[in-house]
Amino acid sequence: MSDKVHCFISQKGELLPRWQEAFPQAVACGLESKVSHGSTPPLAWAHLPTGVAGAQVLDAIRKRLGDVPIVVLSDQPTDEEALSCFAAGARGYCNTHATAELLRRVADVVLQGGLWIGESLMQRLLQGTARIPMPAPVGAPSDWAALLTEREREVALAVAEGASNKEVARRLSITERTVKAHAGAIFEKLGVRDRLQLSLVVHGRQRR
Amino acid sequence: MSDKVHCFISQKGELLPRWQEAFPQAVACGLESKVSHGSTPPLAWAHLPTGVAGAQVLDAIRKRLGDVPIVVLSDQPTDEEALSCFAAGARGYCNTHATAELLRRVADVVLQGGLWIGESLMQRLLQGTARIPMPAPVGAPSDWAALLTEREREVALAVAEGASNKEVARRLSITERTVKAHAGAIFEKLGVRDRLQLSLVVHGRQRR
DNA sequence: GACGATCCTGTACTTCAGTCCAATAGGCGT
DNA sequence: ACGCCTATTGGACTGAAGTACAGGATCGTC
C-alpha cells in the first residue's frame, strides 16, 4: 500500500472516522474549497451524497487533481450510479460506510491498476454488451495489415486508437523501447511519417 | 500476496519461465490431465492458446477446482475474447507474456476481490449498458465543430489530416506558436489529450 | 470606458515521439 | 551449421508536441 497521503473529497470536506481509521494520514477537502494540494495524491476518494451526480463530481476532481485514480464512495449505492461513475472514469465504487479494512483493500486493488466493481454490475455490463453487434472492422485489412507482422499489427492498432507508446507498452506487456522499434518499422513499411498518419491509414482515411 | 500455491492450467501443463519467476512455487497442470490437487489453490491461471474458447476452459477449470478466482492468460488478447472470458466468470485477463511483476500485481488485485480488465474493454462494456444519457456521438461535424471558433475549426481540420504544426502555420499564414495556442484550446474544449485523439474525434472514431 | 472573447505572438520549459547506434535470442528454411 | 527474419531490449540523441508563463490588438456588448 502506498504511504503517500490519500485525499477524501466530499461536499464539505468532512472526514469520516472509518476513513481516518483506514488511512490515518489522509486529508479531506471540500468540493467548493479553493485550497489546493502541494502534490497529486496517489488516489482520490469521491464521496457522493445522495442525489449528487457522480460524473459531475469526477470532472471537478479531475480539474483539481489531474489524472488521478478515483474511487467513489456512495451513501446509497446503486448500479445506475455506479455505471455513471465508471463511465466518467472511476476506478472503484463502494459504500461510504465500508469498513476500514475493505477501504484499504480497495485502495490496494486500484493503486495496482485493477478495478473495484460489484459483481452484479459486472454481470449487467456483460449482459448488455453481449447483444451489441461487433463494430465493423477498420480499413480493409489487406491494405495495410498485410504488410505487417502480427506483432506490428497489434502495435499499429493500438497506436492508431490514440494510445501513447507507454500505454501500448503496458497493454502489450513490452517495453516502450520495443513499441518504438515496432512503430518505426511500421512507419517505414506503410510509408507514413508519424503515428497520426498511421492512424489515418489504419482507419482508411489516407492512402499509403 | 498469498503464500499459497498458484495453479497454472494450460493445454499440456507447461509452465513458462516468467510464470515461474512470478510464483516460484506454482504448479502446472494440463487440461486433459487427470491429476488433481490436494487442495484448492487461491488463484488459477488459465492459459488460452490461440483459437481455444475461453468459456470452455473456464468451465473445465471450475469442474476441477471449484469456485476459484481465475485469471486468463491469452496468447493473442482481444476484446472479444476478454468479453467471453469475463462472461464466463474470469476475474482477470492479460497477456500470456506479461512480466513476472505484472503477474504478481494482477494476482494481488484479484486475490483482494478486484478485477483486472483492459480500459478499452471497460469502456465498451459501459457503452453497451449505460442507460444514462450519453453525449451525442461526435463525427457529425456540427458536434465537435460547434464547440470551436472558426479559426479553431480550421486548425483542427488541418491537424486532424496529419499536418504538423509548422505545416499548419504555413497553410494558415500564422506562426507555429499561434497554431499551438489554438491546438491547446481545441484539446481542452474537446477533452482530448493530443492531436491523434483530436483526429479520431474529428473523423468520428472516438467519442469525446 | 470597461470588459470579455477571439486572434495573434513571444520566451521558456518538459515530455514525448522518432531515429540512430547497438545487441541477444528463437524459429525457420537451406 | 548458417543465414535471415522477427521480437525484444538498451542507450543516446534530436526535434516536435504540448504546456505555462506572459503580452497586444480588434471587435462587440454593456
CSV table of C-alpha atoms in Angstrom, one decimal, chain B:
chain,number,residue,atom,x,y,z
B,1,MET,CA,0.3,-11.7,-1.6
B,2,SER,CA,-0.9,-15.1,-0.8
B,3,ASP,CA,1.8,-17.6,0.1
B,4,LYS,CA,-0.4,-20.4,-1.1
B,5,VAL,CA,0.4,-22.3,-4.3
B,6,HIS,CA,-0.9,-20.9,-7.5
B,7,CYS,CA,-2.0,-23.2,-10.3
B,8,PHE,CA,-1.3,-22.6,-14.0
B,9,ILE,CA,-3.6,-24.6,-16.2
B,10,SER,CA,-2.7,-25.0,-19.8
B,11,GLN,CA,-3.1,-27.3,-22.7
B,12,LYS,CA,-0.1,-29.5,-21.9
B,13,GLY,CA,0.7,-28.4,-18.4
B,14,GLU,CA,3.7,-26.3,-19.4
B,15,LEU,CA,5.0,-23.7,-17.0
B,16,LEU,CA,6.6,-20.7,-18.8
B,17,PRO,CA,9.7,-19.3,-17.2
B,18,ARG,CA,8.2,-15.9,-16.3
B,19,TRP,CA,5.3,-17.6,-14.6
B,20,GLN,CA,7.7,-19.5,-12.5
B,21,GLU,CA,9.6,-16.3,-11.8
B,22,ALA,CA,6.4,-14.7,-10.6
B,23,PHE,CA,5.4,-17.6,-8.4
B,24,PRO,CA,8.3,-19.9,-7.8
B,25,GLN,CA,6.1,-22.5,-6.0
B,26,ALA,CA,3.4,-22.5,-8.6
B,27,VAL,CA,2.3,-25.8,-10.0
B,28,ALA,CA,1.3,-26.5,-13.6
B,29,CYS,CA,-1.4,-28.8,-14.8
B,30,GLY,CA,-2.7,-29.8,-18.2
B,31,LEU,CA,-6.4,-29.5,-19.1
B,32,GLU,CA,-6.6,-33.1,-20.1
B,33,SER,CA,-4.6,-34.3,-17.1
B,34,LYS,CA,-6.5,-36.4,-14.6
B,35,VAL,CA,-4.1,-35.5,-11.8
B,36,SER,CA,-5.9,-33.5,-9.1
B,37,HIS,CA,-4.8,-31.2,-6.4
B,38,GLY,CA,-4.9,-31.9,-2.7
B,39,SER,CA,-6.4,-28.5,-2.0
B,40,THR,CA,-8.0,-25.6,-3.9
B,41,PRO,CA,-5.4,-23.1,-5.0
B,42,PRO,CA,-6.1,-19.4,-4.1
B,43,LEU,CA,-5.9,-18.5,-7.7
B,44,ALA,CA,-6.0,-20.3,-11.1
B,45,TRP,CA,-4.3,-19.1,-14.2
B,46,ALA,CA,-5.9,-20.3,-17.4
B,47,HIS,CA,-3.6,-20.2,-20.4
B,48,LEU,CA,-5.5,-19.8,-23.7
B,49,PRO,CA,-3.6,-20.7,-26.7
B,50,THR,CA,-4.9,-19.0,-29.9
B,51,GLY,CA,-8.2,-20.4,-31.1
B,52,VAL,CA,-9.3,-22.0,-27.9
B,53,ALA,CA,-12.6,-20.9,-26.4
B,54,GLY,CA,-12.2,-19.2,-23.1
B,55,ALA,CA,-15.6,-20.2,-21.7
B,56,GLN,CA,-14.9,-23.8,-22.3
B,57,VAL,CA,-11.6,-23.7,-20.5
B,58,LEU,CA,-13.1,-21.8,-17.5
B,59,ASP,CA,-15.9,-24.3,-17.2
B,60,ALA,CA,-13.4,-27.2,-17.2
B,61,ILE,CA,-11.3,-25.4,-14.6
B,62,ARG,CA,-14.4,-24.9,-12.4
B,63,LYS,CA,-15.2,-28.5,-12.6
B,64,ARG,CA,-11.7,-29.4,-11.5
B,65,LEU,CA,-11.1,-26.8,-8.8
B,66,GLY,CA,-14.4,-25.5,-7.7
B,67,ASP,CA,-15.2,-21.8,-7.3
B,68,VAL,CA,-11.7,-20.4,-7.6
B,69,PRO,CA,-10.9,-17.0,-9.0
B,70,ILE,CA,-9.4,-17.4,-12.5
B,71,VAL,CA,-7.2,-15.1,-14.5
B,72,VAL,CA,-6.9,-15.8,-18.1
B,73,LEU,CA,-3.6,-15.6,-20.0
B,74,SER,CA,-4.1,-15.1,-23.7
B,75,ASP,CA,-1.5,-15.5,-26.5
B,76,GLN,CA,-3.4,-13.0,-28.6
B,77,PRO,CA,-5.6,-10.8,-26.4
B,78,THR,CA,-8.7,-9.3,-28.0
B,79,ASP,CA,-11.6,-7.5,-26.5
B,80,GLU,CA,-13.9,-10.2,-27.9
B,81,GLU,CA,-12.0,-13.0,-26.2
B,82,ALA,CA,-11.9,-11.0,-23.0
B,83,LEU,CA,-15.6,-10.5,-23.1
B,84,SER,CA,-16.2,-14.1,-23.4
B,85,CYS,CA,-13.9,-14.9,-20.5
B,86,PHE,CA,-15.4,-12.3,-18.2
B,87,ALA,CA,-18.8,-13.5,-19.1
B,88,ALA,CA,-17.7,-17.0,-18.1
B,89,GLY,CA,-16.6,-15.6,-14.7
B,90,ALA,CA,-12.9,-14.8,-15.1
B,91,ARG,CA,-11.6,-12.2,-12.7
B,92,GLY,CA,-8.7,-11.0,-14.8
B,93,TYR,CA,-7.4,-11.1,-18.4
B,94,CYS,CA,-4.0,-10.4,-19.6
B,95,ASN,CA,-1.2,-11.3,-22.0
B,96,THR,CA,0.5,-14.7,-21.7
B,97,HIS,CA,3.8,-13.0,-21.9
B,98,ALA,CA,3.2,-10.4,-19.2
B,99,THR,CA,6.2,-9.7,-17.0
B,100,ALA,CA,6.5,-11.5,-13.6
B,101,GLU,CA,6.0,-8.2,-11.8
B,102,LEU,CA,2.7,-7.6,-13.7
B,103,LEU,CA,1.5,-11.1,-13.0
B,104,ARG,CA,2.1,-10.6,-9.3
B,105,ARG,CA,0.2,-7.3,-9.4
B,106,VAL,CA,-2.7,-9.0,-11.2
B,107,ALA,CA,-2.7,-11.7,-8.6
B,108,ASP,CA,-2.7,-9.2,-5.8
B,109,VAL,CA,-5.6,-7.3,-7.3
B,110,VAL,CA,-7.7,-10.4,-7.9
B,111,LEU,CA,-6.9,-12.0,-4.6
B,112,GLN,CA,-8.2,-8.9,-2.9
B,113,GLY,CA,-11.5,-9.0,-4.8
B,114,GLY,CA,-10.7,-6.6,-7.6
B,115,LEU,CA,-10.9,-7.1,-11.4
B,116,TRP,CA,-8.1,-6.9,-13.9
B,117,ILE,CA,-9.7,-5.6,-17.1
B,118,GLY,CA,-8.4,-3.5,-20.0
B,119,GLU,CA,-9.5,0.1,-20.2
B,120,SER,CA,-10.8,-0.2,-23.8
B,121,LEU,CA,-12.9,-3.2,-22.9
B,122,MET,CA,-14.3,-1.5,-19.8
B,123,GLN,CA,-15.4,1.5,-22.0
B,124,ARG,CA,-17.1,-0.9,-24.4
B,125,LEU,CA,-18.9,-2.6,-21.6
B,126,LEU,CA,-20.0,0.8,-20.3
B,127,GLN,CA,-21.2,2.0,-23.7
B,128,GLY,CA,-23.2,-1.1,-24.2
B,129,THR,CA,-25.1,-1.0,-20.9
B,130,ALA,CA,-25.2,2.5,-19.6
B,131,ARG,CA,-28.7,4.0,-19.9
B,132,ILE,CA,-27.5,7.3,-18.7
B,133,PRO,CA,-27.9,9.8,-21.5
B,134,MET,CA,-24.5,9.9,-23.2
B,135,PRO,CA,-23.2,12.9,-25.1
B,136,ALA,CA,-24.3,12.6,-28.7
B,137,PRO,CA,-21.7,10.8,-30.8
B,138,VAL,CA,-19.2,13.0,-32.4
B,139,GLY,CA,-18.4,12.6,-36.0
B,140,ALA,CA,-21.2,14.7,-37.4
B,141,PRO,CA,-19.2,17.9,-38.0
B,142,SER,CA,-21.6,20.0,-36.1
B,143,ASP,CA,-20.9,18.1,-32.9
B,144,TRP,CA,-17.2,18.9,-32.4
B,145,ALA,CA,-17.2,21.9,-34.7
B,146,ALA,CA,-19.9,23.6,-32.8
B,147,LEU,CA,-17.7,23.9,-29.8
B,148,LEU,CA,-14.9,25.7,-31.6
B,149,THR,CA,-14.4,29.1,-33.1
B,150,GLU,CA,-13.9,29.4,-36.8
B,151,ARG,CA,-10.2,29.7,-36.6
B,152,GLU,CA,-10.0,26.7,-34.3
B,153,ARG,CA,-12.0,24.7,-36.7
B,154,GLU,CA,-9.5,25.4,-39.5
B,155,VAL,CA,-6.7,24.4,-37.2
B,156,ALA,CA,-8.5,21.3,-36.0
B,157,LEU,CA,-9.1,20.1,-39.6
B,158,ALA,CA,-5.6,20.7,-40.7
B,159,VAL,CA,-4.2,18.9,-37.6
B,160,ALA,CA,-6.6,16.0,-38.0
B,161,GLU,CA,-5.4,15.5,-41.5
B,162,GLY,CA,-1.9,14.8,-40.2
B,163,ALA,CA,-0.3,18.2,-40.8
B,164,SER,CA,2.5,19.2,-38.4
B,165,ASN,CA,2.3,22.5,-36.5
B,166,LYS,CA,4.8,24.0,-38.9
B,167,GLU,CA,2.7,22.9,-41.9
B,168,VAL,CA,-0.5,24.2,-40.4
B,169,ALA,CA,1.3,27.5,-39.7
B,170,ARG,CA,2.4,27.8,-43.3
B,171,ARG,CA,-1.0,26.9,-44.6
B,172,LEU,CA,-2.9,29.4,-42.5
B,173,SER,CA,-0.2,32.1,-42.6
B,174,ILE,CA,0.3,32.3,-38.9
B,175,THR,CA,3.2,31.3,-36.6
B,176,GLU,CA,3.7,27.9,-35.2
B,177,ARG,CA,3.2,29.4,-31.8
B,178,THR,CA,-0.3,30.5,-32.8
B,179,VAL,CA,-1.1,27.0,-34.1
B,180,LYS,CA,0.0,25.6,-30.7
B,181,ALA,CA,-2.2,28.1,-28.9
B,182,HIS,CA,-5.2,27.1,-31.0
B,183,ALA,CA,-4.4,23.4,-30.7
B,184,GLY,CA,-4.2,23.7,-26.9
B,185,ALA,CA,-7.6,25.4,-26.8
B,186,ILE,CA,-9.1,22.8,-29.1
B,187,PHE,CA,-7.7,20.0,-27.0
B,188,GLU,CA,-9.3,21.5,-23.9
B,189,LYS,CA,-12.6,22.2,-25.5
B,190,LEU,CA,-13.0,18.7,-26.9
B,191,GLY,CA,-11.4,17.0,-24.0
B,192,VAL,CA,-8.7,15.2,-25.9
B,193,ARG,CA,-5.1,14.7,-25.0
B,194,ASP,CA,-3.3,15.2,-28.2
B,195,ARG,CA,-3.6,15.7,-32.0
B,196,LEU,CA,-4.0,12.0,-32.6
B,197,GLN,CA,-7.1,11.8,-30.4
B,198,LEU,CA,-8.3,15.0,-32.0
B,199,SER,CA,-8.1,13.4,-35.3
B,200,LEU,CA,-10.1,10.4,-34.1
B,201,VAL,CA,-12.8,12.8,-32.8
B,202,VAL,CA,-12.9,14.8,-36.0
B,203,HIS,CA,-13.2,11.7,-38.1
B,204,GLY,CA,-15.9,10.3,-35.8
B,205,ARG,CA,-13.9,7.4,-34.5
B,206,GLN,CA,-13.8,8.4,-30.9
B,207,ARG,CA,-16.3,9.9,-28.5
B,208,ARG,CA,-15.4,12.9,-26.6
